[in-house]
Short mmCIF file of C-alpha atoms and ligand atoms in Angstrom, two decimals:
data_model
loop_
_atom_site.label_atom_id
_atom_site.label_comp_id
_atom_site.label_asym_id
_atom_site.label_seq_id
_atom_site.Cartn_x
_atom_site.Cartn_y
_atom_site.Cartn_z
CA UNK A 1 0.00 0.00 0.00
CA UNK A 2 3.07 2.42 -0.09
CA UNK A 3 2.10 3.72 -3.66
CA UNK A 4 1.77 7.42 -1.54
CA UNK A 5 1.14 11.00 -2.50
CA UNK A 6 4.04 12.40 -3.01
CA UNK A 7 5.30 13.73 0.56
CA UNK A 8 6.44 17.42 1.40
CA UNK A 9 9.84 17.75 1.85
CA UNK A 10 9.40 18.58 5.20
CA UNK A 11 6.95 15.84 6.64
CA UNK A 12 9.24 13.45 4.64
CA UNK A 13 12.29 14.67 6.77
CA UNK A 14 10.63 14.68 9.80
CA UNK A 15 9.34 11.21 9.46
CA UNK A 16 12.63 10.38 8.15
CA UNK A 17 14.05 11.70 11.51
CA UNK A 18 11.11 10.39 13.86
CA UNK A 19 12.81 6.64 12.68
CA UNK A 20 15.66 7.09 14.27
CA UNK A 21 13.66 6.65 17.82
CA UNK A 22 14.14 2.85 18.35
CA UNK A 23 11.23 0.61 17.85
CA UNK A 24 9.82 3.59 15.36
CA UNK A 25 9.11 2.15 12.49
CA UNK A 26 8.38 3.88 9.11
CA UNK A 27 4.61 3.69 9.34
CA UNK A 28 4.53 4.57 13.13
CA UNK A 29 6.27 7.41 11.90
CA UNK A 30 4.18 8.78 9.79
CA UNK A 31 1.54 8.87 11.97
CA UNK A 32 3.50 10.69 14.62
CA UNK A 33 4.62 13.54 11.89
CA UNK A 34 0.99 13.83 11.02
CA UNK A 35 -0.26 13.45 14.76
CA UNK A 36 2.24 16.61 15.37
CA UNK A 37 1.60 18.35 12.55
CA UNK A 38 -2.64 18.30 12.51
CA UNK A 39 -2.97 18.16 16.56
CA UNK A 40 -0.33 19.29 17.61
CA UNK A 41 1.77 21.84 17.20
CA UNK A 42 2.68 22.70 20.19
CA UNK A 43 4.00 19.36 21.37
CA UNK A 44 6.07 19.37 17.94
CA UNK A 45 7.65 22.74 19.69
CA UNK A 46 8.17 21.36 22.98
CA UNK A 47 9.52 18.57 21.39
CA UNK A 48 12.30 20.40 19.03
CA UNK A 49 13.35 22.56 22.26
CA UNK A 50 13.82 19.75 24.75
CA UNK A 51 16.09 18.02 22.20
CA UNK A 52 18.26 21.15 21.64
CA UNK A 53 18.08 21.93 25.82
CA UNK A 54 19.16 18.03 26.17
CA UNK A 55 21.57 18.41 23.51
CA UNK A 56 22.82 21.78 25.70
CA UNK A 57 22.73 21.28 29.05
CA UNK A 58 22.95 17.65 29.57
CA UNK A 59 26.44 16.08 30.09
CA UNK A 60 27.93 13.13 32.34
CA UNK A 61 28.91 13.40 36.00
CA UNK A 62 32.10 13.80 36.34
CA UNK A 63 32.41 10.66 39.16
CA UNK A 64 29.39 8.38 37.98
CA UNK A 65 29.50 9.11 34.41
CA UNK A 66 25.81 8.92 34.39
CA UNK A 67 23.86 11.63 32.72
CA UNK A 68 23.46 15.13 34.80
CA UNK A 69 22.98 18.52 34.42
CA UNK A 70 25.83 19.68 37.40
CA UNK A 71 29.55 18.77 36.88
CA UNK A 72 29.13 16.11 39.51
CA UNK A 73 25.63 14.56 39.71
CA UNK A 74 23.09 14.78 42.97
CA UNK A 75 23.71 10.77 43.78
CA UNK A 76 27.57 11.15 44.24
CA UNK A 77 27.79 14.34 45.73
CA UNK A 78 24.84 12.23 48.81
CA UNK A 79 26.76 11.92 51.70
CA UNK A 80 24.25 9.55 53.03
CA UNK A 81 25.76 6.87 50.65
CA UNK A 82 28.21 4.75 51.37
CA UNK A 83 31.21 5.79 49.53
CA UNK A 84 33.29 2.40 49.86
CA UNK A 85 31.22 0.53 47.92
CA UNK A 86 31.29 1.07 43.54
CA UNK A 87 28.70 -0.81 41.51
CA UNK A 88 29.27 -0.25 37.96
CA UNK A 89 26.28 -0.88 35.63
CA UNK A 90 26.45 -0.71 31.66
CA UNK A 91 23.31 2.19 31.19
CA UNK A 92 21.30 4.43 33.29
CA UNK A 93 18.35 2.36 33.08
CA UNK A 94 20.48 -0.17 35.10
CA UNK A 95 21.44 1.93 37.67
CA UNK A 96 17.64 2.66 38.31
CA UNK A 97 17.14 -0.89 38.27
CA UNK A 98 19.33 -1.80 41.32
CA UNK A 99 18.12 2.22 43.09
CA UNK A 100 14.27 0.36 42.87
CA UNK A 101 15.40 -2.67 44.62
CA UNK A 102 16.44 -0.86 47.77
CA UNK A 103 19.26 -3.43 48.31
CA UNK A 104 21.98 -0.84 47.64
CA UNK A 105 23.13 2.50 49.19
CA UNK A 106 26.37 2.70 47.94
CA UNK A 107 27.78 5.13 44.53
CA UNK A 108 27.64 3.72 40.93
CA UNK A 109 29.63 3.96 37.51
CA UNK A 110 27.75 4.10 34.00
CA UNK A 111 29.80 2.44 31.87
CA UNK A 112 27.23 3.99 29.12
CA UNK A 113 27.82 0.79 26.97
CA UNK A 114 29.38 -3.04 27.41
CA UNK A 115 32.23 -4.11 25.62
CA UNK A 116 31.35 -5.63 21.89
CA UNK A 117 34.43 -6.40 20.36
CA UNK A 118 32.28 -6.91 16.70
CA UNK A 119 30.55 -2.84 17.03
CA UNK A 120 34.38 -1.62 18.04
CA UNK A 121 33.14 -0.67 21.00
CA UNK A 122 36.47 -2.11 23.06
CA UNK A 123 37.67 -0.58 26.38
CA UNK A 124 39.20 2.82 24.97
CA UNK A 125 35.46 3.54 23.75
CA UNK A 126 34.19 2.83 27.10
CA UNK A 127 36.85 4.77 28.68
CA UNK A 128 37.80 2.60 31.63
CA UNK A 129 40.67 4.48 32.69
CA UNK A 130 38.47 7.14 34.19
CA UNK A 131 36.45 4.08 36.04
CA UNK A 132 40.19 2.57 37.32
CA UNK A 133 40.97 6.19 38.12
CA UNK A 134 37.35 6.50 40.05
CA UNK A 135 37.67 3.22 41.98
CA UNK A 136 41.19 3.92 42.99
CA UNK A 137 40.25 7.29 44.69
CA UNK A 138 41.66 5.31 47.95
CA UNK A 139 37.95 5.21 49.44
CA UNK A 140 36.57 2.48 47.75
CA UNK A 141 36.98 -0.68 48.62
CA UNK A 142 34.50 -2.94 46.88
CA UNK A 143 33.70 -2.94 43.18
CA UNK A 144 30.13 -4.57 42.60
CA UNK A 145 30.28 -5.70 38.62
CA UNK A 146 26.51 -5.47 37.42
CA UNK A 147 26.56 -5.12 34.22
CA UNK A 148 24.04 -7.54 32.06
CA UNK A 149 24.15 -11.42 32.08
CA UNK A 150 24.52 -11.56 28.55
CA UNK A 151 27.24 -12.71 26.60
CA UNK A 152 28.81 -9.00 26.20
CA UNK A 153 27.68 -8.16 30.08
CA UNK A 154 30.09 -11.09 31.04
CA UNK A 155 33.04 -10.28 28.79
CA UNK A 156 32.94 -6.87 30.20
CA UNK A 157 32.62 -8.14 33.73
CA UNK A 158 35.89 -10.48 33.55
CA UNK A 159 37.53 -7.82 31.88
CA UNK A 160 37.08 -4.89 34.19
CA UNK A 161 37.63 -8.08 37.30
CA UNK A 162 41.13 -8.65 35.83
CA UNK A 163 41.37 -4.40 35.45
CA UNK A 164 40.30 -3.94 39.40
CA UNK A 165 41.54 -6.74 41.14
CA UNK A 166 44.85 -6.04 39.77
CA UNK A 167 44.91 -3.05 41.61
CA UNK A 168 43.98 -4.52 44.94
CA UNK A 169 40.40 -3.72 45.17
CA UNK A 170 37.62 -6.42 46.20
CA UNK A 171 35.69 -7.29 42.91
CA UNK A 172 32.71 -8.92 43.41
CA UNK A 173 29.79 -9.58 41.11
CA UNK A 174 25.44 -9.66 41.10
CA UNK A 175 24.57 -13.54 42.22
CA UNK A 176 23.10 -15.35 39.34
CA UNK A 177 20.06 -17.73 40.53
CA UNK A 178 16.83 -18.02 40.12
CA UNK A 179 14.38 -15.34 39.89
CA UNK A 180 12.50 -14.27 42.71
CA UNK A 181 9.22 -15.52 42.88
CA UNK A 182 9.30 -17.76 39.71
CA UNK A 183 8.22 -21.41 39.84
CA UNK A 184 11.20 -23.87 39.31
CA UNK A 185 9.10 -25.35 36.17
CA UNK A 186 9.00 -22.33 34.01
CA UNK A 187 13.07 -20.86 34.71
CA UNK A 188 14.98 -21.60 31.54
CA UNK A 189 17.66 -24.58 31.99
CA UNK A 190 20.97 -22.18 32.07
CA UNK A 191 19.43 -20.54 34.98
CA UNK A 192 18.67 -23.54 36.86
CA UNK A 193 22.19 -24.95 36.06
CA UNK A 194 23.69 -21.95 37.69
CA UNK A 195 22.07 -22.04 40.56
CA UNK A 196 22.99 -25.78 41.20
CA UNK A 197 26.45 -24.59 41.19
CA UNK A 198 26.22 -21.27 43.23
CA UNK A 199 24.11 -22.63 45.85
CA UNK A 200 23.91 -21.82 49.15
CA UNK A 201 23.63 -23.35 53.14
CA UNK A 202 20.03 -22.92 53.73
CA UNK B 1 9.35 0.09 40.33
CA UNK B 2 9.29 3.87 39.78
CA UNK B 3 12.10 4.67 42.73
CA UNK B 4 14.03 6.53 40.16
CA UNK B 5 17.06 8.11 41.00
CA UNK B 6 16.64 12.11 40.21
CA UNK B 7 17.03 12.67 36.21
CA UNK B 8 18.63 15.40 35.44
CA UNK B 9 16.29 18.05 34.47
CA UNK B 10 17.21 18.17 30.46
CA UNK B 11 16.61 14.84 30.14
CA UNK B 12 13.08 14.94 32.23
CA UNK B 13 12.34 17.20 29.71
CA UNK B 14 13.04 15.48 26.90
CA UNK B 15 11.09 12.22 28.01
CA UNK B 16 8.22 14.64 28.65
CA UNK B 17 8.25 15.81 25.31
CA UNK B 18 8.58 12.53 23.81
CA UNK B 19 5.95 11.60 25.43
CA UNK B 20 3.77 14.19 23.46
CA UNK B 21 4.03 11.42 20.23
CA UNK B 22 0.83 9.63 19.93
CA UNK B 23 1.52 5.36 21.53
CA UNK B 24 4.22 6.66 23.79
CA UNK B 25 4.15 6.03 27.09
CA UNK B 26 6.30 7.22 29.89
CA UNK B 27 8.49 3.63 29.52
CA UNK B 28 9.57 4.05 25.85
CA UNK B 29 10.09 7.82 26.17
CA UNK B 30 12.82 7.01 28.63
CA UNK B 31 14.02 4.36 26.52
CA UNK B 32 14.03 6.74 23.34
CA UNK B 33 15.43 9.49 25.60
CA UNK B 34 18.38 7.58 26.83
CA UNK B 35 19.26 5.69 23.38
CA UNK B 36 19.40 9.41 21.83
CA UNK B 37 21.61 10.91 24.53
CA UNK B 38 23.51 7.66 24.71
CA UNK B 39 24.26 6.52 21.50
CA UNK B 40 22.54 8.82 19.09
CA UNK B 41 23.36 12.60 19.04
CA UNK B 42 23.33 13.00 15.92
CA UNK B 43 19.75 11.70 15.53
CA UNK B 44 18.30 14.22 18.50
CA UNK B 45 19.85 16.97 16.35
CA UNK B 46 18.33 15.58 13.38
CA UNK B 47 15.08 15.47 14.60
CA UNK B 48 15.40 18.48 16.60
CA UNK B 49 15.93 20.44 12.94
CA UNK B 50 13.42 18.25 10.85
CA UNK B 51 10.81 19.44 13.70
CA UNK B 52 11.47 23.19 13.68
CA UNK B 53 11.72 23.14 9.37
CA UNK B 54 8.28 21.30 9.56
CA UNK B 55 7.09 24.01 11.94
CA UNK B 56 8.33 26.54 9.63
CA UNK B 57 8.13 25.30 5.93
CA UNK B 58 5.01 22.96 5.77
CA UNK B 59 1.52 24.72 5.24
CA UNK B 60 -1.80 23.72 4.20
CA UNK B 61 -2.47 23.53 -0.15
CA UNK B 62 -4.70 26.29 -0.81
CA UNK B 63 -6.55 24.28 -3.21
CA UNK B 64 -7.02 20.51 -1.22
CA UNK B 65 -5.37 22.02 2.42
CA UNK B 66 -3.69 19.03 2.59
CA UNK B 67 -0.23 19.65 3.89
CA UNK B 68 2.01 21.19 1.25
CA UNK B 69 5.16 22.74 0.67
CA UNK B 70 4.14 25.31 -1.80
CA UNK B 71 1.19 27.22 -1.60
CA UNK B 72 -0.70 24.71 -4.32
CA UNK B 73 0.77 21.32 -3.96
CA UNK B 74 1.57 19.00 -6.74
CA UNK B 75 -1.37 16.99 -7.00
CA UNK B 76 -3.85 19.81 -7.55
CA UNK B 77 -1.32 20.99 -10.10
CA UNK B 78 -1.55 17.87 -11.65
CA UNK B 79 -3.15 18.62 -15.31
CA UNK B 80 -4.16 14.86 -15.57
CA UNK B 81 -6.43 14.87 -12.62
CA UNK B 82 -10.08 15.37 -13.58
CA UNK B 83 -11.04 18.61 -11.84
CA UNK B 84 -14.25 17.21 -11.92
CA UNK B 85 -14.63 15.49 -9.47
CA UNK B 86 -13.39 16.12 -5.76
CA UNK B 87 -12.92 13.72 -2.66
CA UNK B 88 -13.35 15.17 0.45
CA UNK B 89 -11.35 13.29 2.82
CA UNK B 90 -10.40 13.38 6.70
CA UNK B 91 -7.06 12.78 6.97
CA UNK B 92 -4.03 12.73 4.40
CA UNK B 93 -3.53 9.35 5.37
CA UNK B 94 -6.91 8.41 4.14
CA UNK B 95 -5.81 10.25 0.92
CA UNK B 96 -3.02 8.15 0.21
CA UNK B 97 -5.19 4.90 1.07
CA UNK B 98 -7.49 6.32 -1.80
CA UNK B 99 -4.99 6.77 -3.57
CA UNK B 100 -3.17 3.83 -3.29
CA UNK B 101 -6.60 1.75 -4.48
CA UNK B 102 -5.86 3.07 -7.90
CA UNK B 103 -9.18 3.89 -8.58
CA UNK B 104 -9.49 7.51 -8.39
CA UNK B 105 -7.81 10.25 -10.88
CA UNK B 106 -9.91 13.31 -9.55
CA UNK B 107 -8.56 16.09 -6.98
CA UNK B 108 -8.88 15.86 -2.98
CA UNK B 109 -10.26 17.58 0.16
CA UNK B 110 -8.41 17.36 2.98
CA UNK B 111 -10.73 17.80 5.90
CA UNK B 112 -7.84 18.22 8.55
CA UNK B 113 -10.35 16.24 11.06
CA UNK B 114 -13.96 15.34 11.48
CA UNK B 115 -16.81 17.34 13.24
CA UNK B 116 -16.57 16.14 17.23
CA UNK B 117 -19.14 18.57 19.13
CA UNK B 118 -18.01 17.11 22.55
CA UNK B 119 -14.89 17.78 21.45
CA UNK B 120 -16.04 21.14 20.17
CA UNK B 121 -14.90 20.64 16.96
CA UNK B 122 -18.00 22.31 14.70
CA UNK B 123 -18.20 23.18 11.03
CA UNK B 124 -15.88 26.22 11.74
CA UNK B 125 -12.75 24.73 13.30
CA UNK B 126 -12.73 22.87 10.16
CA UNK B 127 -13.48 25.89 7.78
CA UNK B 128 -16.33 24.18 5.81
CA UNK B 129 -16.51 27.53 4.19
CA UNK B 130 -12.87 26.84 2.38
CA UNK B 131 -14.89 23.40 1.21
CA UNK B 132 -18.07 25.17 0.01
CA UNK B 133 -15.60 27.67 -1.76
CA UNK B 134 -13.85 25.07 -3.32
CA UNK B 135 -16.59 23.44 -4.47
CA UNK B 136 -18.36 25.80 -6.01
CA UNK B 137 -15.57 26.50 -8.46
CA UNK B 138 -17.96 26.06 -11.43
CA UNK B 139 -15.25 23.19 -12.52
CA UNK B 140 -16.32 20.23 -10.09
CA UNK B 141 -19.29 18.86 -10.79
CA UNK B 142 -19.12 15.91 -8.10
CA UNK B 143 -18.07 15.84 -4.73
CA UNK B 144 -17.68 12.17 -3.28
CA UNK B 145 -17.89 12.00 0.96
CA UNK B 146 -14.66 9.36 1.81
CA UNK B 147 -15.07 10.36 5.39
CA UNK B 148 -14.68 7.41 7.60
CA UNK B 149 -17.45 5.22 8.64
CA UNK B 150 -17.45 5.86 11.84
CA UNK B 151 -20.35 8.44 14.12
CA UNK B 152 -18.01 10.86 13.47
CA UNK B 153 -16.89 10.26 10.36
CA UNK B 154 -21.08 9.76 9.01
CA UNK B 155 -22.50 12.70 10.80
CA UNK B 156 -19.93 14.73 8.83
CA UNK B 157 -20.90 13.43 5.40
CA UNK B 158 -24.38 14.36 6.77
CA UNK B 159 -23.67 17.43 7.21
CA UNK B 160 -21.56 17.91 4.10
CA UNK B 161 -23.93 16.60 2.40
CA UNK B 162 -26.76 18.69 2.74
CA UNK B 163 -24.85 21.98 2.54
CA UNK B 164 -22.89 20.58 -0.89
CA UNK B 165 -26.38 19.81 -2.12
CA UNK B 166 -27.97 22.98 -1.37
CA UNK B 167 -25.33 24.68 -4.02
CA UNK B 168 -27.05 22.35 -6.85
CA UNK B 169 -23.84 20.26 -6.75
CA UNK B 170 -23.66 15.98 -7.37
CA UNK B 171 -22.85 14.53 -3.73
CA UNK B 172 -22.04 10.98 -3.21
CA UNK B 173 -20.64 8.54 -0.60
CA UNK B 174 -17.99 5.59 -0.81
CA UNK B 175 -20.14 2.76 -0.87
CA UNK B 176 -20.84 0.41 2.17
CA UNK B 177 -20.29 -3.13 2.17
CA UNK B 178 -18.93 -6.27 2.74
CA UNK B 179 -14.83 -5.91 2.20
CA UNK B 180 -13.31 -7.79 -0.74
CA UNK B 181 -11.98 -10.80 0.15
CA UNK B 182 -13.93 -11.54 3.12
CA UNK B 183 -15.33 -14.58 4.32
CA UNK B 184 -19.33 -13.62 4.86
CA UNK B 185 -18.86 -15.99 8.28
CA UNK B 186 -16.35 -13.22 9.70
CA UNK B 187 -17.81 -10.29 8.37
CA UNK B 188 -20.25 -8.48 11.58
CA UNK B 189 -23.78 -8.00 11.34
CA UNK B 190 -23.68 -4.69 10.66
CA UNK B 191 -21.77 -4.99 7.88
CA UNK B 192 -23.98 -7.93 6.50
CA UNK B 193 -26.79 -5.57 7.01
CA UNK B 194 -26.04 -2.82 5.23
CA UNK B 195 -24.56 -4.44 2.31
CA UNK B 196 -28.21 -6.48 2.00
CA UNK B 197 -29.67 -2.68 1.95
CA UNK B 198 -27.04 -1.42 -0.72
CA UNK B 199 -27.97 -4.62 -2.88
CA UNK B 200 -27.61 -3.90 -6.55
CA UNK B 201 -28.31 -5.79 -9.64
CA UNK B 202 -25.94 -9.23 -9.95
ZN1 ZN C 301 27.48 10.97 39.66
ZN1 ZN C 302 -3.59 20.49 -2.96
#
């Protein structure tokens, strides 16, 4: 059914640009251009200016890496946290993750990636000197590795392991079991396996 | 799980905004917030620009008032369109489904919307004076309703109708019926009904 009118220029670049969200694909689009451009107006507006203020004014902390507005973000600069203890996750999203599960009250690094070798994204890209330089500020003492449980979560974990413990600080990493909750009969095999081998005195 | 940690205020902004897009909820506008600050700069510029130009460059045809670049847009230029006869349409998205049935080579409408009264949208918020001008050209001699079926959609060929018709000019509506291709088993009643209504000669 794509035998269309021909398109303004204009509505053609903005759909063009509106697939660049991810999971936007060309005929969600389309109906966000026209959405913005017959309703609303105003949200198209909004919309342009908080991606030029984002574009502006956001940058990383300088301790965390994570995204913030100040030089060093409100979370490290907490002196309620506990400042010995490092967990480094691979986004944002992950460090809001752990923050929802209460369990934690120490600082984080956003690695703002994982290693992947295949993308070229190795540990220059990722800049791990500046997390080696952060955990060996002589205050921390444990490293918690949480990035994913995927195969390029691991890699990066046993390479940044090999990176800290070489300097003398405690590397430790997320427990891998199962889930919380979930009946035995419906957690995938790997899982299972895992947990056979990390278990525990009850 | 909403214990965020504090986002910075650009980026609040910006999953605000995103949220603005029609089937975007607060969980993929942080996801299409971070992956554009993360990993994708050069796409919130890009869409940042392609909003603002649409803003500033795309207006309504003065002939069909569907969107348009130039004041009349191509297809009402078109001098192998029959002037004749003119479609009056809700959306431009329901143009191009016209048009991609290949069974229409007259001009368009372009309603910009359907009357709503509880949404107070009457025959002036969508200009049905611009239609009546257009109409009465002295060139189109039929104007066919493609509004959707829908109480919306019908009580605005209604209406449309009998104000087209009081100018003397040839009003008709898409017919009704069962879809092509359909199975009469999963087609609904009212469907079934109507099309018995519509009968015409086998
Ligand atoms: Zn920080
Ligand atoms: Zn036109």
């Amino acid at each position: 059914m794509d035998s269309h009118l021909p398109e303004p220029e204009p509505l053609r670049a903005l759909i063009d640009a509106l697939r660049r969200l991810p999971g936007v694909g060309v005929r969600s689009a389309r109906r966000m251009a026209y959405h913005l451009m017959q309703h609303d107006l105003a949200g198209a507006q909004l919309l342009s200016h908080a991606l030029t203020g984002a574009l502006q004014d956001l940058r990383h902390c300088r301790m965390c890496n994570s995204f913030a507005e100040e030089d060093i973000c409100p979370t490290c600069v907490n002196p309620k946290r506990d400042a010995s203890v490092l967990c480094v996750v691979e986004t944002p999203a992950d460090q809001n993750m752990i923050e929802s599960s209460h369990g934690y009250r120490g600082l984080y690094y956003v690695l703002m990636g994982r290693l992947a070798p295949l993308e070229g994204v190795g540990p220059q890209a990722l800049k791990f000197d500046r997390l080696l330089e952060r955990a060996s500020d002589g205050v921390v003492k444990e490293v918690i590795l949480a990035t994913n449980f995927t195969a390029e979560g691991e890699t990066t974990a046993h390479y940044l392991s090999d990176m800290l413990t070489e300097r003398g600080l405690s590397v430790t990493r997320l427990a891998r079991g199962v889930p919380a909750g979930s009946e035995l009969e419906y957690v995938d095999a790997g899982t299972i396996a895992w947990a056979l081998m990390e278990r525990r005195k009850a």
